[in-house]
Amino acid sequence: MKYYLAIDIGASSGRLILGFIDGGVLKIEEMHRFPNGMTSRNGHLCWDLDKIFCEIVAGMKKCGACGKVPVSVGVDSWGVDFVLVDECGNIIGDSVAYRDDRTLGMDEVVFEKISEAKLYERTGIQSQIYNTIYQLAAMKRDKRGAEHLTQAARLLMVPDYLHYRLCGVMSNEYTNATTSGLINAQSRSDTEKCDAEIIGRLGLPGFVYNELSLPGRVLGQISPEVSNAVGDFDCSVVLPATHDTASAVIAASNDAIYISSGTWSLMGIEADAPNCREESRILGFTNEGGYSGTRFLKNIRFLKNIMGLWMIQRVCEELDNAYSFGELCDLAERAEFFSVVDCNNRRFFAPKNMIDEIKSACAENGQVVPQTPGELASVVYRSLADCYAQTAIELETQTGRRYDTIHVIGGGANADYLNRLTATRTGKTVIAGPTEASAIGNIVVQMLADGVFSDLSEARACIKRSFDVKIFLP
């Protein structure tokens, strides 16, 4: 039996999941799961990447201990966040998280150098204040941050850095790099790099300008140090689509609108070319890289970032985790409560108290203020379903196509009430599952690199027959 290990790191948890083919069916087995989150350090919200790497090693040790040594391993995670490293590969400064407030106002600083419209025309990336481009602008204006930029030899996105820790090879993977707001969306070069004009206008260091690697590249073998730490076994490190949504979309249906549903809801379609029109920018759409399997036909994920289950996650925490997500979903359905909010409003991005923010938003709009846990959850789920419905209309308008199906992948596929609401509000059939879509997509790219599948179509056919899904009719 040949095993492939997906290291799927989310903002709230990480998991190591083995994948293997058994009787023509793709099967997965969770080997290790651990909590993740931001910590306060030097006045900023940061990621503890040393802790994350220790958990990765712990999970790999479990694989070795049970005799399930993977052929290869790959890491996927969220986008936009990065570390700076020196010539020896050591991190310079802190790995600041995207929810930190250092980027407030940095969009206007960037737009003084290159207009928002021009930036979108070149990159196709929605202007979100947490994008890498605004994080770098914040560093340039901060004395300590500017020093770190001067000292750095390389910028690595979070999964790039974890791959480096595993095998000692530095790379900048395409799908995650596109979330930075620094990549030219129109480029089809086989030596694609960051956009030189943007780099020049912003006065960013030359080390940002590195060649990108596409998913499927074999970086090398795990280092002797890692091999020794996990139990003296050897495996290769293969680049998956390192942005978790890019991996998740591999598990979605062809010719359907997808919603990669987790902390964020990423709702969109797959396209052969970017849509960088002004209308798309105004509507808040983004063009991120996806997996295509060929170098000259880069897949584009044309999508919108929606606040997602972050709101219900915060509500759950503020209720002292007295209810599971499933219980809150059931309470919301029974509540029959009809107030809604604009879930994409920045007030919900990182409020001090999510429950108070939801109540305030309802009161300000003259709606009934939720009081019970079920009513609070109902506001979140109904608001998300309304947002999905509007986004579906916009997607069809922008693409000139009619889509009959929405495929929900990721953890949110378990939210039956939300899926029912989505089917009703959009008038479309909703397919829900698989839940571990990012890990599955990660594993599939490793398998493609190893020749298990001939192409993406064959891999998707295997995924379809391997995992059960739920159907919700409009």
Short mmCIF file of C-alpha atoms in Angstrom, two decimals:
data_model
loop_
_atom_site.label_atom_id
_atom_site.label_comp_id
_atom_site.label_asym_id
_atom_site.label_seq_id
_atom_site.Cartn_x
_atom_site.Cartn_y
_atom_site.Cartn_z
CA MET A 1 0.00 0.00 0.00
CA LYS A 2 1.35 3.44 -0.96
CA TYR A 3 0.46 6.30 1.37
CA TYR A 4 0.48 10.06 0.74
CA LEU A 5 0.40 12.52 3.62
CA ALA A 6 -1.50 15.81 3.49
CA ILE A 7 -0.55 18.40 6.10
CA ASP A 8 -3.58 20.67 6.08
CA ILE A 9 -3.11 23.71 8.32
CA GLY A 10 -6.11 25.92 9.04
CA ALA A 11 -6.41 29.10 11.06
CA SER A 12 -8.11 27.25 13.93
CA SER A 13 -6.74 23.72 13.61
CA GLY A 14 -4.28 21.55 11.73
CA ARG A 15 -4.53 17.94 10.66
CA LEU A 16 -2.30 15.32 9.10
CA ILE A 17 -4.28 12.98 6.86
CA LEU A 18 -3.02 9.93 4.99
CA GLY A 19 -4.50 9.04 1.63
CA PHE A 20 -4.27 5.76 -0.25
CA ILE A 21 -6.01 3.83 -3.02
CA ASP A 22 -7.82 0.67 -1.98
CA GLY A 23 -9.86 -1.23 -4.55
CA GLY A 24 -9.96 1.74 -6.89
CA VAL A 25 -11.31 4.01 -4.16
CA LEU A 26 -9.47 6.88 -2.48
CA LYS A 27 -9.49 6.45 1.27
CA ILE A 28 -8.26 8.85 3.93
CA GLU A 29 -7.20 8.38 7.53
CA GLU A 30 -6.63 11.16 10.03
CA MET A 31 -3.34 10.57 11.83
CA HIS A 32 -3.04 13.72 13.93
CA ARG A 33 -5.05 16.84 14.74
CA PHE A 34 -4.04 19.86 16.77
CA PRO A 35 -5.44 23.29 17.66
CA ASN A 36 -4.07 26.39 15.99
CA GLY A 37 -4.62 30.07 16.56
CA MET A 38 -3.05 33.48 16.80
CA THR A 39 -1.04 34.62 19.80
CA SER A 40 -0.08 38.11 20.91
CA ARG A 41 3.62 38.87 20.50
CA ASN A 42 5.40 42.25 20.50
CA GLY A 43 2.10 44.04 20.12
CA HIS A 44 0.91 41.99 17.12
CA LEU A 45 -1.22 38.94 16.44
CA CYS A 46 1.18 36.22 15.27
CA TRP A 47 1.39 32.58 14.26
CA ASP A 48 3.59 30.20 16.22
CA LEU A 49 5.21 28.38 13.30
CA ASP A 50 7.69 26.56 15.53
CA LYS A 51 4.77 25.03 17.42
CA ILE A 52 3.02 24.14 14.15
CA PHE A 53 6.17 22.43 12.88
CA CYS A 54 6.50 20.45 16.12
CA GLU A 55 2.93 19.22 15.59
CA ILE A 56 3.81 18.23 12.02
CA VAL A 57 6.73 16.18 13.31
CA ALA A 58 4.49 14.60 15.96
CA GLY A 59 1.97 13.59 13.31
CA MET A 60 4.64 12.15 11.03
CA LYS A 61 5.99 10.12 13.95
CA LYS A 62 2.53 8.57 14.36
CA CYS A 63 2.63 7.50 10.72
CA GLY A 64 5.97 5.78 11.24
CA ALA A 65 4.88 4.20 14.52
CA CYS A 66 1.96 2.42 12.86
CA GLY A 67 3.96 1.37 9.81
CA LYS A 68 2.21 3.72 7.40
CA VAL A 69 5.19 5.61 6.03
CA PRO A 70 4.12 8.02 3.28
CA VAL A 71 5.67 8.09 -0.18
CA SER A 72 5.40 11.87 -0.09
CA VAL A 73 4.15 14.75 2.00
CA GLY A 74 2.80 18.22 1.15
CA VAL A 75 1.55 21.23 3.10
CA ASP A 76 -1.42 23.49 2.39
CA SER A 77 -2.64 26.42 4.47
CA TRP A 78 -4.40 29.79 4.28
CA GLY A 79 -3.04 32.52 2.01
CA VAL A 80 -1.50 36.02 2.28
CA ASP A 81 0.66 35.42 5.40
CA PHE A 82 4.42 35.05 5.08
CA VAL A 83 7.74 35.02 6.86
CA LEU A 84 11.01 36.74 6.02
CA VAL A 85 14.15 34.63 6.27
CA ASP A 86 17.84 35.49 6.19
CA GLU A 87 20.53 33.86 4.07
CA CYS A 88 20.72 30.98 6.55
CA GLY A 89 16.97 30.36 6.40
CA ASN A 90 16.24 31.73 9.87
CA ILE A 91 13.05 33.73 10.40
CA ILE A 92 13.54 37.46 10.79
CA GLY A 93 10.99 39.05 13.10
CA ASP A 94 7.57 37.61 13.87
CA SER A 95 5.16 35.74 11.60
CA VAL A 96 2.39 38.33 11.89
CA ALA A 97 -1.15 37.11 11.16
CA TYR A 98 -3.55 38.61 8.63
CA ARG A 99 -6.05 39.67 11.30
CA ASP A 100 -3.50 41.98 12.92
CA ASP A 101 -4.39 45.66 12.62
CA ARG A 102 -0.99 46.80 11.28
CA THR A 103 -2.44 47.04 7.77
CA LEU A 104 -5.17 49.56 8.61
CA GLY A 105 -4.88 52.42 6.12
CA MET A 106 -2.20 50.67 4.08
CA ASP A 107 -4.49 50.33 1.08
CA GLU A 108 -4.48 54.11 0.67
CA VAL A 109 -0.69 54.14 0.99
CA VAL A 110 -0.40 51.59 -1.83
CA PHE A 111 -2.97 53.40 -3.99
CA GLU A 112 -0.78 56.50 -3.91
CA LYS A 113 1.80 54.47 -5.86
CA ILE A 114 -0.57 52.45 -8.05
CA SER A 115 -4.33 53.02 -8.26
CA GLU A 116 -6.76 50.41 -6.99
CA ALA A 117 -8.18 49.99 -10.49
CA LYS A 118 -4.73 49.56 -12.06
CA LEU A 119 -3.69 47.12 -9.35
CA TYR A 120 -6.77 44.99 -9.99
CA GLU A 121 -6.25 45.17 -13.75
CA ARG A 122 -2.75 43.71 -13.31
CA THR A 123 -3.33 41.21 -10.48
CA GLY A 124 -7.06 40.47 -10.51
CA ILE A 125 -6.94 40.28 -6.73
CA GLN A 126 -9.68 41.79 -4.60
CA SER A 127 -8.43 44.61 -2.42
CA GLN A 128 -8.55 43.06 1.04
CA ILE A 129 -6.69 44.98 3.74
CA TYR A 130 -4.90 41.83 4.91
CA ASN A 131 -3.33 41.01 1.51
CA THR A 132 0.43 40.48 1.49
CA ILE A 133 0.96 43.67 -0.49
CA TYR A 134 -0.55 45.74 2.35
CA GLN A 135 1.38 43.79 4.99
CA LEU A 136 4.63 44.64 3.19
CA ALA A 137 3.56 48.29 2.90
CA ALA A 138 2.98 48.31 6.67
CA MET A 139 6.45 46.89 7.27
CA LYS A 140 8.07 49.56 5.09
CA ARG A 141 6.48 52.34 7.19
CA ASP A 142 7.51 50.77 10.51
CA LYS A 143 11.11 51.26 11.65
CA ARG A 144 11.51 47.72 12.95
CA GLY A 145 9.70 46.25 9.95
CA ALA A 146 11.82 48.24 7.51
CA GLU A 147 14.97 46.90 9.18
CA HIS A 148 13.69 43.36 8.77
CA LEU A 149 13.02 43.95 5.07
CA THR A 150 16.58 45.18 4.66
CA GLN A 151 18.00 42.13 6.46
CA ALA A 152 15.88 39.54 4.62
CA ALA A 153 17.07 37.33 1.78
CA ARG A 154 13.75 35.65 0.94
CA LEU A 155 10.00 35.88 1.46
CA LEU A 156 8.21 32.56 2.00
CA MET A 157 4.47 32.10 2.36
CA VAL A 158 3.49 29.96 5.35
CA PRO A 159 3.37 26.60 3.52
CA ASP A 160 6.55 27.49 1.61
CA TYR A 161 8.32 27.98 4.92
CA LEU A 162 7.01 24.69 6.34
CA HIS A 163 8.18 22.87 3.19
CA TYR A 164 11.60 24.46 3.68
CA ARG A 165 11.67 23.20 7.27
CA LEU A 166 10.85 19.72 5.99
CA CYS A 167 13.42 19.41 3.20
CA GLY A 168 15.69 22.46 3.17
CA VAL A 169 14.52 23.66 -0.26
CA MET A 170 12.98 27.11 -0.64
CA SER A 171 10.23 27.64 -3.20
CA ASN A 172 7.38 30.04 -3.89
CA GLU A 173 4.34 28.01 -4.90
CA TYR A 174 1.99 29.53 -7.48
CA THR A 175 -1.51 29.21 -5.96
CA ASN A 176 -0.58 30.72 -2.60
CA ALA A 177 1.58 33.40 -4.21
CA THR A 178 -1.40 34.68 -6.20
CA THR A 179 -3.19 35.67 -2.98
CA SER A 180 -0.45 38.22 -2.28
CA GLY A 181 -1.63 40.87 -4.73
CA LEU A 182 1.85 40.88 -6.30
CA ILE A 183 1.40 38.45 -9.23
CA ASN A 184 0.36 39.50 -12.73
CA ALA A 185 -2.85 37.59 -13.44
CA GLN A 186 -2.47 37.89 -17.21
CA SER A 187 0.94 36.20 -17.35
CA ARG A 188 1.24 32.74 -18.89
CA SER A 189 5.04 32.63 -18.77
CA ASP A 190 6.77 29.40 -17.83
CA THR A 191 9.07 31.48 -15.63
CA GLU A 192 6.39 33.48 -13.89
CA LYS A 193 7.42 35.83 -11.09
CA CYS A 194 5.99 38.68 -9.08
CA ASP A 195 4.91 41.69 -11.13
CA ALA A 196 8.05 43.80 -11.66
CA GLU A 197 6.08 47.02 -12.15
CA ILE A 198 4.23 46.65 -8.84
CA ILE A 199 7.43 45.73 -7.01
CA GLY A 200 9.17 48.77 -8.49
CA ARG A 201 6.40 51.25 -7.77
CA LEU A 202 6.17 50.19 -4.14
CA GLY A 203 9.94 50.11 -3.66
CA LEU A 204 9.89 46.56 -2.36
CA PRO A 205 13.15 44.60 -2.01
CA GLY A 206 14.40 42.52 -4.90
CA PHE A 207 14.10 39.26 -2.96
CA VAL A 208 10.32 39.38 -3.47
CA TYR A 209 10.92 38.85 -7.19
CA ASN A 210 11.36 35.06 -7.32
CA GLU A 211 10.30 32.46 -9.86
CA LEU A 212 7.13 30.58 -8.92
CA SER A 213 6.72 26.81 -8.77
CA LEU A 214 3.55 25.05 -9.87
CA PRO A 215 1.81 22.33 -7.84
CA GLY A 216 3.23 18.89 -8.49
CA ARG A 217 6.89 19.88 -8.24
CA VAL A 218 9.00 17.45 -6.21
CA LEU A 219 11.14 19.60 -3.90
CA GLY A 220 13.31 16.78 -2.59
CA GLN A 221 13.54 14.31 0.27
CA ILE A 222 12.87 15.21 3.89
CA SER A 223 16.07 16.32 5.59
CA PRO A 224 18.15 13.90 7.69
CA GLU A 225 17.20 15.92 10.79
CA VAL A 226 13.49 15.54 10.10
CA SER A 227 13.91 11.88 9.18
CA ASN A 228 15.65 11.25 12.48
CA ALA A 229 12.98 13.16 14.42
CA VAL A 230 10.05 11.24 12.88
CA GLY A 231 11.55 7.78 13.26
CA ASP A 232 14.23 7.33 10.62
CA PHE A 233 12.01 7.04 7.58
CA ASP A 234 12.34 8.78 4.26
CA CYS A 235 9.79 10.39 1.96
CA SER A 236 9.73 13.12 -0.67
CA VAL A 237 8.23 16.59 -0.30
CA VAL A 238 5.82 17.45 -3.12
CA LEU A 239 4.21 20.83 -3.67
CA PRO A 240 0.41 20.50 -3.59
CA ALA A 241 -1.76 23.48 -4.40
CA THR A 242 -0.52 25.09 -1.18
CA HIS A 243 -3.42 27.52 -0.83
CA ASP A 244 -6.01 25.42 1.00
CA THR A 245 -8.89 26.61 -1.18
CA ALA A 246 -6.97 25.72 -4.33
CA SER A 247 -6.53 22.22 -2.91
CA ALA A 248 -10.18 22.04 -1.83
CA VAL A 249 -11.49 23.00 -5.28
CA ILE A 250 -9.75 19.93 -6.73
CA ALA A 251 -12.40 17.91 -4.84
CA ALA A 252 -15.29 19.94 -6.29
CA SER A 253 -17.53 19.06 -9.23
CA ASN A 254 -16.85 20.23 -12.75
CA ASP A 255 -19.16 22.97 -14.07
CA ALA A 256 -20.60 23.90 -10.68
CA ILE A 257 -20.33 26.90 -8.42
CA TYR A 258 -18.23 25.86 -5.45
CA ILE A 259 -18.26 27.10 -1.87
CA SER A 260 -15.16 26.14 0.07
CA SER A 261 -16.78 26.53 3.44
CA GLY A 262 -14.72 26.98 6.59
CA THR A 263 -13.51 29.99 8.55
CA TRP A 264 -13.97 31.78 5.24
CA SER A 265 -16.50 30.95 2.55
CA LEU A 266 -14.76 31.08 -0.83
CA MET A 267 -17.48 31.03 -3.48
CA GLY A 268 -16.66 30.90 -7.15
CA ILE A 269 -16.04 28.98 -10.35
CA GLU A 270 -13.05 27.61 -12.24
CA ALA A 271 -11.99 29.56 -15.32
CA ASP A 272 -9.36 29.27 -18.04
CA ALA A 273 -8.54 32.99 -17.90
CA PRO A 274 -8.79 35.79 -15.32
CA ASN A 275 -11.60 38.33 -15.29
CA CYS A 276 -9.95 41.63 -14.36
CA ARG A 277 -12.72 43.91 -15.58
CA GLU A 278 -13.64 46.97 -13.55
CA GLU A 279 -17.13 45.61 -12.89
CA SER A 280 -15.64 42.49 -11.28
CA ARG A 281 -13.42 44.66 -9.08
CA ILE A 282 -16.37 46.75 -7.90
CA LEU A 283 -18.32 43.58 -7.09
CA GLY A 284 -15.42 42.30 -4.99
CA PHE A 285 -14.34 39.29 -7.05
CA THR A 286 -10.81 37.96 -7.04
CA ASN A 287 -8.76 35.80 -9.43
CA GLU A 288 -6.55 33.30 -7.62
CA GLY A 289 -4.43 30.50 -8.98
CA GLY A 290 -5.64 26.92 -9.10
CA TYR A 291 -4.34 23.53 -10.14
CA SER A 292 -4.51 22.62 -13.83
CA GLY A 293 -1.77 20.04 -14.23
CA THR A 294 -0.09 21.86 -17.12
CA ARG A 295 2.36 24.74 -17.09
CA PHE A 296 0.80 26.87 -19.81
CA LEU A 297 -2.90 26.53 -18.89
CA LYS A 298 -3.01 27.85 -15.37
CA ASN A 299 -6.39 27.35 -13.77
CA ILE A 300 -8.01 30.51 -12.36
CA ARG A 301 -10.34 30.46 -9.38
CA PHE A 302 -12.73 33.37 -9.98
CA LEU A 303 -14.33 33.82 -6.60
CA LYS A 304 -15.50 36.05 -3.80
CA ASN A 305 -14.25 35.94 -0.21
CA ILE A 306 -17.22 35.80 2.16
CA MET A 307 -16.88 36.04 5.94
CA GLY A 308 -17.88 32.40 6.36
CA LEU A 309 -18.10 30.35 9.53
CA TRP A 310 -15.72 32.71 11.36
CA MET A 311 -18.81 34.42 12.79
CA ILE A 312 -20.33 31.22 14.19
CA GLN A 313 -16.91 30.10 15.45
CA ARG A 314 -16.63 33.31 17.47
CA VAL A 315 -20.20 33.02 18.72
CA CYS A 316 -19.46 29.47 19.87
CA GLU A 317 -16.34 30.63 21.74
CA GLU A 318 -18.20 33.51 23.39
CA LEU A 319 -20.84 31.04 24.57
CA ASP A 320 -17.96 29.23 26.35
CA ASN A 321 -18.19 26.37 23.83
CA ALA A 322 -21.34 25.16 25.57
CA TYR A 323 -22.72 24.06 22.20
CA SER A 324 -21.20 22.17 19.31
CA PHE A 325 -21.52 23.62 15.81
CA GLY A 326 -24.07 20.93 15.02
CA GLU A 327 -26.14 21.86 18.07
CA LEU A 328 -26.06 25.55 17.14
CA CYS A 329 -27.17 24.63 13.62
CA ASP A 330 -30.14 22.69 15.03
CA LEU A 331 -31.03 25.51 17.45
CA ALA A 332 -30.92 28.01 14.58
CA GLU A 333 -33.34 25.93 12.52
CA ARG A 334 -35.79 25.64 15.41
CA ALA A 335 -35.58 29.33 16.28
CA GLU A 336 -37.43 30.53 13.13
CA PHE A 337 -35.73 33.89 13.54
CA PHE A 338 -35.49 36.13 10.48
CA SER A 339 -33.10 39.01 11.20
CA VAL A 340 -30.02 39.22 8.96
CA VAL A 341 -26.84 41.30 8.73
CA ASP A 342 -24.29 42.08 6.04
CA CYS A 343 -21.81 39.35 6.95
CA ASN A 344 -19.14 40.92 4.72
CA ASN A 345 -19.13 44.17 6.68
CA ARG A 346 -15.68 44.84 8.14
CA ARG A 347 -17.24 45.19 11.59
CA PHE A 348 -17.37 41.37 11.73
CA PHE A 349 -13.73 40.86 10.67
CA ALA A 350 -12.16 41.00 14.14
CA PRO A 351 -14.62 42.51 16.66
CA LYS A 352 -13.88 42.48 20.37
CA ASN A 353 -17.16 40.63 20.88
CA MET A 354 -18.97 38.99 17.95
CA ILE A 355 -22.27 38.53 19.80
CA ASP A 356 -22.44 42.21 20.72
CA GLU A 357 -21.53 43.17 17.15
CA ILE A 358 -24.33 41.02 15.69
CA LYS A 359 -26.85 42.48 18.15
CA SER A 360 -25.74 46.04 17.40
CA ALA A 361 -25.98 45.51 13.65
CA CYS A 362 -29.53 44.17 13.96
CA ALA A 363 -30.58 47.05 16.21
CA GLU A 364 -29.06 49.68 13.90
CA ASN A 365 -31.04 48.25 10.97
CA GLY A 366 -34.32 48.24 12.89
CA GLN A 367 -34.48 44.45 13.07
CA VAL A 368 -35.36 42.20 15.97
CA VAL A 369 -32.27 41.74 18.13
CA PRO A 370 -31.30 38.09 18.74
CA GLN A 371 -31.13 36.97 22.35
CA THR A 372 -30.81 33.19 22.49
CA PRO A 373 -27.99 31.05 21.09
CA GLY A 374 -30.36 29.71 18.45
CA GLU A 375 -31.38 33.20 17.37
CA LEU A 376 -27.76 34.33 17.15
CA ALA A 377 -26.86 31.29 15.04
CA SER A 378 -29.92 31.87 12.86
CA VAL A 379 -28.75 35.42 12.07
CA VAL A 380 -25.35 34.07 10.97
CA TYR A 381 -26.68 31.23 8.82
CA ARG A 382 -29.45 33.26 7.18
CA SER A 383 -27.02 36.10 6.49
CA LEU A 384 -24.56 33.70 4.86
CA ALA A 385 -27.30 32.12 2.71
CA ASP A 386 -28.43 35.58 1.55
CA CYS A 387 -24.85 36.45 0.66
CA TYR A 388 -24.44 33.18 -1.24
CA ALA A 389 -27.61 33.90 -3.22
CA GLN A 390 -26.42 37.37 -4.24
CA THR A 391 -22.96 36.08 -5.13
CA ALA A 392 -24.45 33.32 -7.31
CA ILE A 393 -26.36 35.95 -9.31
CA GLU A 394 -23.18 38.02 -9.70
CA LEU A 395 -21.15 34.99 -10.82
CA GLU A 396 -23.68 34.16 -13.51
CA THR A 397 -23.76 37.78 -14.65
CA GLN A 398 -19.97 38.02 -14.85
CA THR A 399 -19.50 34.69 -16.64
CA GLY A 400 -22.59 34.78 -18.85
CA ARG A 401 -23.40 31.24 -17.74
CA ARG A 402 -26.20 29.59 -15.81
CA TYR A 403 -25.18 27.17 -13.06
CA ASP A 404 -27.69 24.67 -11.72
CA THR A 405 -25.54 23.29 -8.91
CA ILE A 406 -23.59 24.60 -5.94
CA HIS A 407 -20.98 22.23 -4.50
CA VAL A 408 -20.17 22.89 -0.83
CA ILE A 409 -16.85 21.44 0.25
CA GLY A 410 -14.95 21.68 3.51
CA GLY A 411 -16.14 21.73 7.11
CA GLY A 412 -19.23 23.78 6.30
CA ALA A 413 -20.59 20.86 4.29
CA ASN A 414 -21.74 19.47 7.66
CA ALA A 415 -24.01 22.49 8.31
CA ASP A 416 -27.25 20.95 7.02
CA TYR A 417 -29.42 23.94 7.96
CA LEU A 418 -27.13 26.34 6.11
CA ASN A 419 -27.09 24.04 3.09
CA ARG A 420 -30.91 23.87 3.06
CA LEU A 421 -31.10 27.65 3.32
CA THR A 422 -28.58 27.98 0.49
CA ALA A 423 -30.60 25.69 -1.79
CA THR A 424 -33.79 27.63 -1.02
CA ARG A 425 -32.30 31.10 -1.40
CA THR A 426 -30.35 30.35 -4.59
CA GLY A 427 -32.88 28.06 -6.26
CA LYS A 428 -30.06 25.63 -7.02
CA THR A 429 -29.28 22.06 -6.05
CA VAL A 430 -26.67 21.96 -3.30
CA ILE A 431 -24.19 19.09 -3.10
CA ALA A 432 -22.44 18.93 0.29
CA GLY A 433 -19.17 17.09 0.85
CA PRO A 434 -16.51 15.93 1.19
CA THR A 435 -15.59 17.77 4.37
CA GLU A 436 -11.83 17.17 4.21
CA ALA A 437 -11.63 18.65 0.73
CA SER A 438 -8.35 20.53 1.22
CA ALA A 439 -6.55 17.41 2.42
CA ILE A 440 -8.07 15.34 -0.39
CA GLY A 441 -6.94 17.86 -3.01
CA ASN A 442 -3.49 17.94 -1.44
CA ILE A 443 -3.24 14.14 -1.58
CA VAL A 444 -4.51 13.99 -5.17
CA VAL A 445 -1.79 16.36 -6.43
CA GLN A 446 0.83 14.18 -4.75
CA MET A 447 -0.73 11.13 -6.42
CA LEU A 448 -0.75 12.91 -9.79
CA ALA A 449 2.95 13.70 -9.34
CA ASP A 450 3.55 10.00 -8.63
CA GLY A 451 1.59 8.82 -11.68
CA VAL A 452 -1.35 7.29 -9.80
CA PHE A 453 -3.74 9.30 -12.00
CA SER A 454 -3.14 10.33 -15.58
CA ASP A 455 -4.83 13.70 -15.25
CA LEU A 456 -7.17 15.82 -13.12
CA SER A 457 -10.31 14.40 -14.75
CA GLU A 458 -9.37 10.86 -13.74
CA ALA A 459 -8.55 12.04 -10.22
CA ARG A 460 -11.89 13.83 -9.87
CA ALA A 461 -13.75 10.76 -11.07
CA CYS A 462 -12.03 8.79 -8.31
CA ILE A 463 -12.94 11.41 -5.69
CA LYS A 464 -16.58 11.34 -6.81
CA ARG A 465 -16.92 7.59 -6.33
CA SER A 466 -14.94 7.58 -3.10
CA PHE A 467 -16.85 9.98 -0.85
CA ASP A 468 -20.51 10.22 0.11
CA VAL A 469 -22.26 13.55 -0.35
CA LYS A 470 -25.63 14.99 0.69
CA ILE A 471 -28.06 16.53 -1.79
CA PHE A 472 -30.29 19.50 -0.92
CA LEU A 473 -32.95 20.43 -3.46
CA PRO A 474 -34.24 23.99 -3.86
#
